[in-house]
Amino acid sequence: MLRYIGRRLLYMLLSLFLIITATFFLMRAAPGGPFSGEKKLPPEIEKNLNEFYGLDRPWYEQYIDYLTSIAQWDFGPSFKYKGQTVNDLINSGFPVSFFLGMEALFIAVGMGVLLGIIAALNHNKWQDYAAMIFAVMGISVPSFIMASLLQYVLAIKLGVFPVARWESFMHTILPAVALATGPTAFIARLTRSSMLEVLSNDYIRTAKAKGLSRTQITVRHAIRNALLPVVSYLGPLSAGVITGSFVIEKIFGIPGLGSHFVLSISNRDYTVIMGVTVFYSIILLAAILLVDIAYGLIDPRIKLAGGKKGE
């Protein structure tokens, strides 16, 4: 286990280095600059700003300085948010995005697994068809369309939930549901297909022959093995739900990190764009590592350290 974790950490550092490098040079290759805009600054002021932020230095010096600052967990100053650094924006916005993402993840996993199990246990019955119709609709409708529909029906027409803002738990429900709809549908389909495969195995028939009830067979034998594909999906799903909240946060006026990122693109705030990209890359890589470890713990047949099966 320790050898596997050490090897994966080295791969993570290499991947992170490549991501940082690609992000840096893509930002440098983008046309214009952080101080370019519809209202052009006087040349003297723009020159002073470039000199103050070190943008007039050779690219290799800026690259080395950026790698050094990232190693010290310093993403640099924001070009547009006066008196704030990228670290300040991450510290203030990420907790909001994290709470919204975890709420959406809880909804997606809970509802998706439940619908998948119900569909598998009632194969080719109306419960199965209803769950799969919901899954197809959930996958087909983008989250921002779902967000607009929820706002119009449940907030504007029925007045059950607030339309937008981030003031209480009630304000979190609609954006979390909109964000969780797609993952819920995908998890439901994944759980259903996995459950159907598990229920057709010989040890399930043996359990039935021993007289175990349907509930005992499902809980003790079927669910644990059927959830392995879902567990492997949780890593990218966790990071995807959090990073996928960018548009949702903008629609609902949520002061999360996603809204800062969207605004930084329109403002050409390069340090914020690069810092948020690197920050979310770290989250994605860490989530994948944790899921791989959890996958091995759930299924002892998997040898994380690279040993042969059966050793």
Tab-separated table of C-alpha atoms in Angstrom:
chain	number	residue	atom	x	y	z
A	1	MET	CA	0.000	0.000	0.000
A	2	LEU	CA	2.715	2.505	0.982
A	3	ARG	CA	4.728	1.670	-2.126
A	4	TYR	CA	1.656	2.177	-4.282
A	5	ILE	CA	0.830	5.526	-2.649
A	6	GLY	CA	4.431	6.717	-3.081
A	7	ARG	CA	4.420	5.775	-6.757
A	8	ARG	CA	1.102	7.496	-7.335
A	9	LEU	CA	2.313	10.645	-5.571
A	10	LEU	CA	5.251	10.802	-7.986
A	11	TYR	CA	2.844	10.461	-10.921
A	12	MET	CA	0.672	13.196	-9.408
A	13	LEU	CA	3.647	15.563	-9.118
A	14	LEU	CA	4.608	14.890	-12.733
A	15	SER	CA	1.019	15.443	-13.914
A	16	LEU	CA	0.778	18.624	-11.880
A	17	PHE	CA	4.038	19.908	-13.347
A	18	LEU	CA	2.735	19.318	-16.880
A	19	ILE	CA	-0.573	21.030	-16.047
A	20	ILE	CA	1.190	24.068	-14.562
A	21	THR	CA	3.495	24.302	-17.569
A	22	ALA	CA	0.669	23.980	-20.090
A	23	THR	CA	-1.462	26.523	-18.245
A	24	PHE	CA	1.391	29.030	-18.032
A	25	PHE	CA	2.272	28.925	-21.726
A	26	LEU	CA	-1.360	28.883	-22.876
A	27	MET	CA	-1.986	32.072	-20.909
A	28	ARG	CA	1.145	33.644	-22.391
A	29	ALA	CA	0.068	32.622	-25.898
A	30	ALA	CA	-3.408	34.139	-25.515
A	31	PRO	CA	-3.848	37.410	-27.444
A	32	GLY	CA	-3.887	40.644	-25.475
A	33	GLY	CA	-2.905	40.984	-21.861
A	34	PRO	CA	-4.372	41.433	-18.384
A	35	PHE	CA	-4.466	45.192	-18.853
A	36	SER	CA	-5.928	45.115	-22.345
A	37	GLY	CA	-9.553	46.038	-22.682
A	38	GLU	CA	-12.105	48.201	-24.426
A	39	LYS	CA	-10.777	51.207	-22.528
A	40	LYS	CA	-7.088	51.294	-23.390
A	41	LEU	CA	-4.733	52.516	-20.685
A	42	PRO	CA	-2.150	55.208	-21.415
A	43	PRO	CA	1.147	53.592	-22.498
A	44	GLU	CA	3.000	54.922	-19.450
A	45	ILE	CA	0.506	53.426	-16.997
A	46	GLU	CA	0.416	50.085	-18.808
A	47	LYS	CA	4.225	49.999	-18.842
A	48	ASN	CA	4.366	50.681	-15.100
A	49	LEU	CA	1.794	47.980	-14.394
A	50	ASN	CA	3.684	45.419	-16.478
A	51	GLU	CA	6.887	46.337	-14.667
A	52	PHE	CA	5.190	46.156	-11.247
A	53	TYR	CA	3.803	42.655	-11.894
A	54	GLY	CA	6.956	41.454	-13.665
A	55	LEU	CA	5.229	40.983	-17.017
A	56	ASP	CA	8.007	42.818	-18.857
A	57	ARG	CA	10.583	40.210	-17.877
A	58	PRO	CA	11.653	37.309	-20.157
A	59	TRP	CA	9.229	34.410	-20.276
A	60	TYR	CA	11.681	31.921	-18.764
A	61	GLU	CA	12.192	34.127	-15.701
A	62	GLN	CA	8.435	34.452	-15.264
A	63	TYR	CA	8.081	30.668	-15.666
A	64	ILE	CA	10.707	29.873	-13.038
A	65	ASP	CA	9.222	32.438	-10.643
A	66	TYR	CA	5.754	30.953	-11.146
A	67	LEU	CA	6.968	27.404	-10.448
A	68	THR	CA	8.728	28.654	-7.325
A	69	SER	CA	5.647	30.488	-6.066
A	70	ILE	CA	3.403	27.466	-6.732
A	71	ALA	CA	5.814	25.289	-4.737
A	72	GLN	CA	5.368	27.762	-1.861
A	73	TRP	CA	1.559	27.676	-2.310
A	74	ASP	CA	1.502	31.273	-3.536
A	75	PHE	CA	-0.636	31.790	-6.642
A	76	GLY	CA	0.285	35.448	-6.944
A	77	PRO	CA	-1.711	38.685	-6.921
A	78	SER	CA	-4.940	39.237	-8.784
A	79	PHE	CA	-4.695	41.744	-11.626
A	80	LYS	CA	-8.317	42.881	-11.304
A	81	TYR	CA	-9.296	42.417	-7.632
A	82	LYS	CA	-7.442	45.279	-6.006
A	83	GLY	CA	-5.511	44.392	-2.855
A	84	GLN	CA	-6.348	40.669	-3.113
A	85	THR	CA	-4.286	37.666	-4.050
A	86	VAL	CA	-5.452	34.508	-5.780
A	87	ASN	CA	-5.027	32.713	-2.445
A	88	ASP	CA	-7.488	35.172	-0.874
A	89	LEU	CA	-10.052	34.448	-3.590
A	90	ILE	CA	-9.585	30.681	-3.179
A	91	ASN	CA	-9.886	30.901	0.608
A	92	SER	CA	-13.109	32.903	0.376
A	93	GLY	CA	-14.752	31.199	-2.602
A	94	PHE	CA	-13.769	27.550	-2.345
A	95	PRO	CA	-15.644	26.770	0.923
A	96	VAL	CA	-18.859	27.899	-0.778
A	97	SER	CA	-18.155	25.833	-3.902
A	98	PHE	CA	-17.107	22.865	-1.760
A	99	PHE	CA	-20.319	22.939	0.291
A	100	LEU	CA	-22.447	23.182	-2.853
A	101	GLY	CA	-20.481	20.389	-4.539
A	102	MET	CA	-20.677	18.059	-1.544
A	103	GLU	CA	-24.421	18.650	-1.230
A	104	ALA	CA	-24.849	17.856	-4.923
A	105	LEU	CA	-22.604	14.804	-4.568
A	106	PHE	CA	-24.631	13.529	-1.605
A	107	ILE	CA	-27.840	13.896	-3.625
A	108	ALA	CA	-26.311	12.265	-6.706
A	109	VAL	CA	-24.888	9.234	-4.897
A	110	GLY	CA	-27.893	8.710	-2.628
A	111	MET	CA	-30.571	9.065	-5.296
A	112	GLY	CA	-28.534	7.436	-8.060
A	113	VAL	CA	-27.721	4.291	-6.069
A	114	LEU	CA	-31.300	4.047	-4.795
A	115	LEU	CA	-32.813	4.363	-8.276
A	116	GLY	CA	-30.313	1.890	-9.713
A	117	ILE	CA	-31.046	-0.726	-7.053
A	118	ILE	CA	-34.811	-0.305	-7.442
A	119	ALA	CA	-34.498	-0.623	-11.232
A	120	ALA	CA	-32.326	-3.750	-10.987
A	121	LEU	CA	-34.546	-5.485	-8.415
A	122	ASN	CA	-37.591	-4.769	-10.598
A	123	HIS	CA	-36.000	-5.572	-13.936
A	124	ASN	CA	-38.326	-5.046	-16.933
A	125	LYS	CA	-41.091	-3.701	-14.684
A	126	TRP	CA	-42.561	-0.212	-14.491
A	127	GLN	CA	-40.125	0.802	-11.734
A	128	ASP	CA	-37.227	-0.107	-14.020
A	129	TYR	CA	-38.676	1.811	-16.955
A	130	ALA	CA	-39.470	4.879	-14.845
A	131	ALA	CA	-35.952	4.998	-13.371
A	132	MET	CA	-34.320	4.660	-16.784
A	133	ILE	CA	-36.557	7.340	-18.317
A	134	PHE	CA	-35.420	9.678	-15.540
A	135	ALA	CA	-31.809	8.664	-16.198
A	136	VAL	CA	-32.057	9.413	-19.917
A	137	MET	CA	-33.658	12.781	-19.220
A	138	GLY	CA	-31.082	13.624	-16.560
A	139	ILE	CA	-28.176	12.857	-18.877
A	140	SER	CA	-29.749	14.657	-21.842
A	141	VAL	CA	-30.636	17.950	-20.128
A	142	PRO	CA	-27.617	20.203	-19.336
A	143	SER	CA	-27.286	21.469	-15.784
A	144	PHE	CA	-27.790	25.124	-16.737
A	145	ILE	CA	-31.072	24.257	-18.499
A	146	MET	CA	-32.180	22.293	-15.445
A	147	ALA	CA	-31.230	25.253	-13.249
A	148	SER	CA	-33.412	27.609	-15.303
A	149	LEU	CA	-36.341	25.171	-15.212
A	150	LEU	CA	-36.074	24.746	-11.450
A	151	GLN	CA	-35.904	28.502	-10.946
A	152	TYR	CA	-38.938	29.099	-13.135
A	153	VAL	CA	-41.159	26.313	-11.783
A	154	LEU	CA	-40.211	25.949	-8.097
A	155	ALA	CA	-39.067	29.492	-7.345
A	156	ILE	CA	-40.938	31.918	-9.601
A	157	LYS	CA	-44.216	30.051	-10.212
A	158	LEU	CA	-44.655	28.069	-6.984
A	159	GLY	CA	-42.515	30.176	-4.666
A	160	VAL	CA	-41.259	27.123	-2.772
A	161	PHE	CA	-37.565	28.048	-2.922
A	162	PRO	CA	-35.635	31.303	-3.292
A	163	VAL	CA	-34.717	32.243	-6.852
A	164	ALA	CA	-31.051	33.009	-6.178
A	165	ARG	CA	-28.433	34.275	-3.699
A	166	TRP	CA	-26.657	32.393	-0.896
A	167	GLU	CA	-28.143	33.238	2.478
A	168	SER	CA	-29.609	30.083	4.023
A	169	PHE	CA	-29.865	26.335	3.489
A	170	MET	CA	-33.004	26.853	1.382
A	171	HIS	CA	-30.901	28.861	-1.068
A	172	THR	CA	-28.628	25.834	-1.615
A	173	ILE	CA	-31.277	23.280	-2.589
A	174	LEU	CA	-32.082	24.360	-6.158
A	175	PRO	CA	-28.462	24.808	-7.297
A	176	ALA	CA	-27.475	21.508	-5.650
A	177	VAL	CA	-30.321	19.643	-7.368
A	178	ALA	CA	-29.495	21.239	-10.718
A	179	LEU	CA	-25.854	20.271	-10.308
A	180	ALA	CA	-26.697	16.720	-9.189
A	181	THR	CA	-29.213	15.807	-11.904
A	182	GLY	CA	-26.698	14.590	-14.486
A	183	PRO	CA	-24.493	12.611	-12.065
A	184	THR	CA	-27.609	11.094	-10.444
A	185	ALA	CA	-28.789	9.768	-13.789
A	186	PHE	CA	-25.349	8.368	-14.654
A	187	ILE	CA	-24.942	6.667	-11.261
A	188	ALA	CA	-28.444	5.183	-11.563
A	189	ARG	CA	-27.598	3.573	-14.907
A	190	LEU	CA	-24.198	2.413	-13.624
A	191	THR	CA	-25.694	0.900	-10.466
A	192	ARG	CA	-28.488	-0.802	-12.377
A	193	SER	CA	-26.184	-2.520	-14.872
A	194	SER	CA	-23.755	-3.538	-12.119
A	195	MET	CA	-26.540	-4.890	-9.911
A	196	LEU	CA	-28.006	-6.926	-12.759
A	197	GLU	CA	-24.599	-8.481	-13.388
A	198	VAL	CA	-24.071	-9.268	-9.695
A	199	LEU	CA	-27.561	-10.739	-9.258
A	200	SER	CA	-26.860	-13.228	-12.062
A	201	ASN	CA	-23.784	-14.683	-10.338
A	202	ASP	CA	-23.704	-18.185	-8.881
A	203	TYR	CA	-23.193	-17.099	-5.276
A	204	ILE	CA	-26.442	-15.130	-5.411
A	205	ARG	CA	-28.307	-18.234	-6.539
A	206	THR	CA	-26.607	-20.157	-3.739
A	207	ALA	CA	-27.767	-17.566	-1.219
A	208	LYS	CA	-31.321	-17.902	-2.532
A	209	ALA	CA	-31.098	-21.693	-2.251
A	210	LYS	CA	-30.056	-21.332	1.404
A	211	GLY	CA	-33.336	-19.538	2.070
A	212	LEU	CA	-32.000	-16.007	2.588
A	213	SER	CA	-34.561	-13.293	2.106
A	214	ARG	CA	-34.413	-10.823	-0.778
A	215	THR	CA	-33.384	-8.039	1.584
A	216	GLN	CA	-30.550	-10.095	3.101
A	217	ILE	CA	-29.228	-11.092	-0.325
A	218	THR	CA	-29.352	-7.497	-1.559
A	219	VAL	CA	-27.749	-5.904	1.491
A	220	ARG	CA	-25.175	-8.568	2.410
A	221	HIS	CA	-24.063	-9.829	-0.990
A	222	ALA	CA	-25.232	-7.728	-3.925
A	223	ILE	CA	-24.828	-4.069	-3.028
A	224	ARG	CA	-21.178	-4.159	-1.940
A	225	ASN	CA	-19.974	-5.757	-5.176
A	226	ALA	CA	-22.346	-3.722	-7.317
A	227	LEU	CA	-21.015	-0.437	-5.913
A	228	LEU	CA	-17.417	-1.023	-7.061
A	229	PRO	CA	-17.937	0.744	-10.432
A	230	VAL	CA	-19.690	3.594	-8.601
A	231	VAL	CA	-16.759	3.966	-6.205
A	232	SER	CA	-14.309	4.142	-9.109
A	233	TYR	CA	-16.466	6.921	-10.587
A	234	LEU	CA	-16.500	8.979	-7.377
A	235	GLY	CA	-13.028	10.470	-7.915
A	236	PRO	CA	-13.628	12.305	-11.182
A	237	LEU	CA	-17.251	12.849	-10.149
A	238	SER	CA	-16.245	14.699	-6.969
A	239	ALA	CA	-13.912	17.022	-8.818
A	240	GLY	CA	-16.338	17.301	-11.731
A	241	VAL	CA	-19.243	18.305	-9.511
A	242	ILE	CA	-17.178	20.976	-7.767
A	243	THR	CA	-15.669	22.374	-10.958
A	244	GLY	CA	-18.961	21.966	-12.817
A	245	SER	CA	-20.569	24.470	-10.469
A	246	PHE	CA	-19.020	27.396	-12.390
A	247	VAL	CA	-22.100	28.080	-14.519
A	248	ILE	CA	-24.537	27.129	-11.750
A	249	GLU	CA	-22.921	29.604	-9.362
A	250	LYS	CA	-23.260	32.335	-11.961
A	251	ILE	CA	-26.944	31.538	-12.591
A	252	PHE	CA	-27.867	31.526	-8.903
A	253	GLY	CA	-25.585	34.411	-7.889
A	254	ILE	CA	-23.509	32.227	-5.549
A	255	PRO	CA	-20.242	33.827	-4.339
A	256	GLY	CA	-18.157	30.717	-4.901
A	257	LEU	CA	-14.857	30.119	-6.622
A	258	GLY	CA	-16.626	29.327	-9.869
A	259	SER	CA	-18.049	32.838	-10.159
A	260	HIS	CA	-14.556	34.275	-9.584
A	261	PHE	CA	-13.198	32.023	-12.320
A	262	VAL	CA	-15.875	33.011	-14.853
A	263	LEU	CA	-15.344	36.693	-14.080
A	264	SER	CA	-11.566	36.314	-14.342
A	265	ILE	CA	-11.920	34.997	-17.908
A	266	SER	CA	-13.870	38.058	-19.042
A	267	ASN	CA	-11.443	40.310	-17.135
A	268	ARG	CA	-8.311	38.573	-18.505
A	269	ASP	CA	-7.171	38.031	-14.920
A	270	TYR	CA	-4.484	35.521	-15.846
A	271	THR	CA	-3.220	34.761	-12.355
A	272	VAL	CA	-6.730	33.848	-11.180
A	273	ILE	CA	-7.308	31.653	-14.230
A	274	MET	CA	-4.007	29.836	-13.752
A	275	GLY	CA	-4.334	29.598	-9.973
A	276	VAL	CA	-7.858	28.173	-10.023
A	277	THR	CA	-6.919	25.720	-12.792
A	278	VAL	CA	-3.929	24.438	-10.827
A	279	PHE	CA	-5.946	24.320	-7.595
A	280	TYR	CA	-8.722	22.229	-9.131
A	281	SER	CA	-6.150	19.986	-10.825
A	282	ILE	CA	-4.706	19.201	-7.404
A	283	ILE	CA	-8.204	18.352	-6.137
A	284	LEU	CA	-8.865	16.066	-9.110
A	285	LEU	CA	-5.564	14.202	-8.752
A	286	ALA	CA	-6.033	13.789	-4.995
A	287	ALA	CA	-9.626	12.583	-5.435
A	288	ILE	CA	-8.569	9.945	-7.970
A	289	LEU	CA	-5.840	8.698	-5.598
A	290	LEU	CA	-8.261	8.439	-2.666
A	291	VAL	CA	-10.791	6.560	-4.784
A	292	ASP	CA	-8.146	4.090	-5.992
A	293	ILE	CA	-7.176	3.385	-2.376
A	294	ALA	CA	-10.829	3.023	-1.347
A	295	TYR	CA	-11.417	0.692	-4.303
A	296	GLY	CA	-8.660	-1.608	-3.079
A	297	LEU	CA	-10.002	-1.574	0.468
A	298	ILE	CA	-13.526	-2.448	-0.667
A	299	ASP	CA	-12.378	-5.274	-2.927
A	300	PRO	CA	-9.478	-7.186	-1.281
A	301	ARG	CA	-8.886	-9.092	-4.534
A	302	ILE	CA	-7.283	-5.950	-6.006
A	303	LYS	CA	-3.571	-5.667	-5.230
A	304	LEU	CA	-2.651	-1.981	-5.119
A	305	ALA	CA	1.021	-2.620	-4.580
A	306	GLY	CA	1.300	-4.464	-7.865
A	307	GLY	CA	1.278	-8.012	-6.532
A	308	LYS	CA	-0.182	-10.832	-8.522
A	309	LYS	CA	-3.704	-11.923	-7.937
A	310	GLY	CA	-3.876	-14.551	-5.245
A	311	GLU	CA	-0.618	-13.613	-3.528
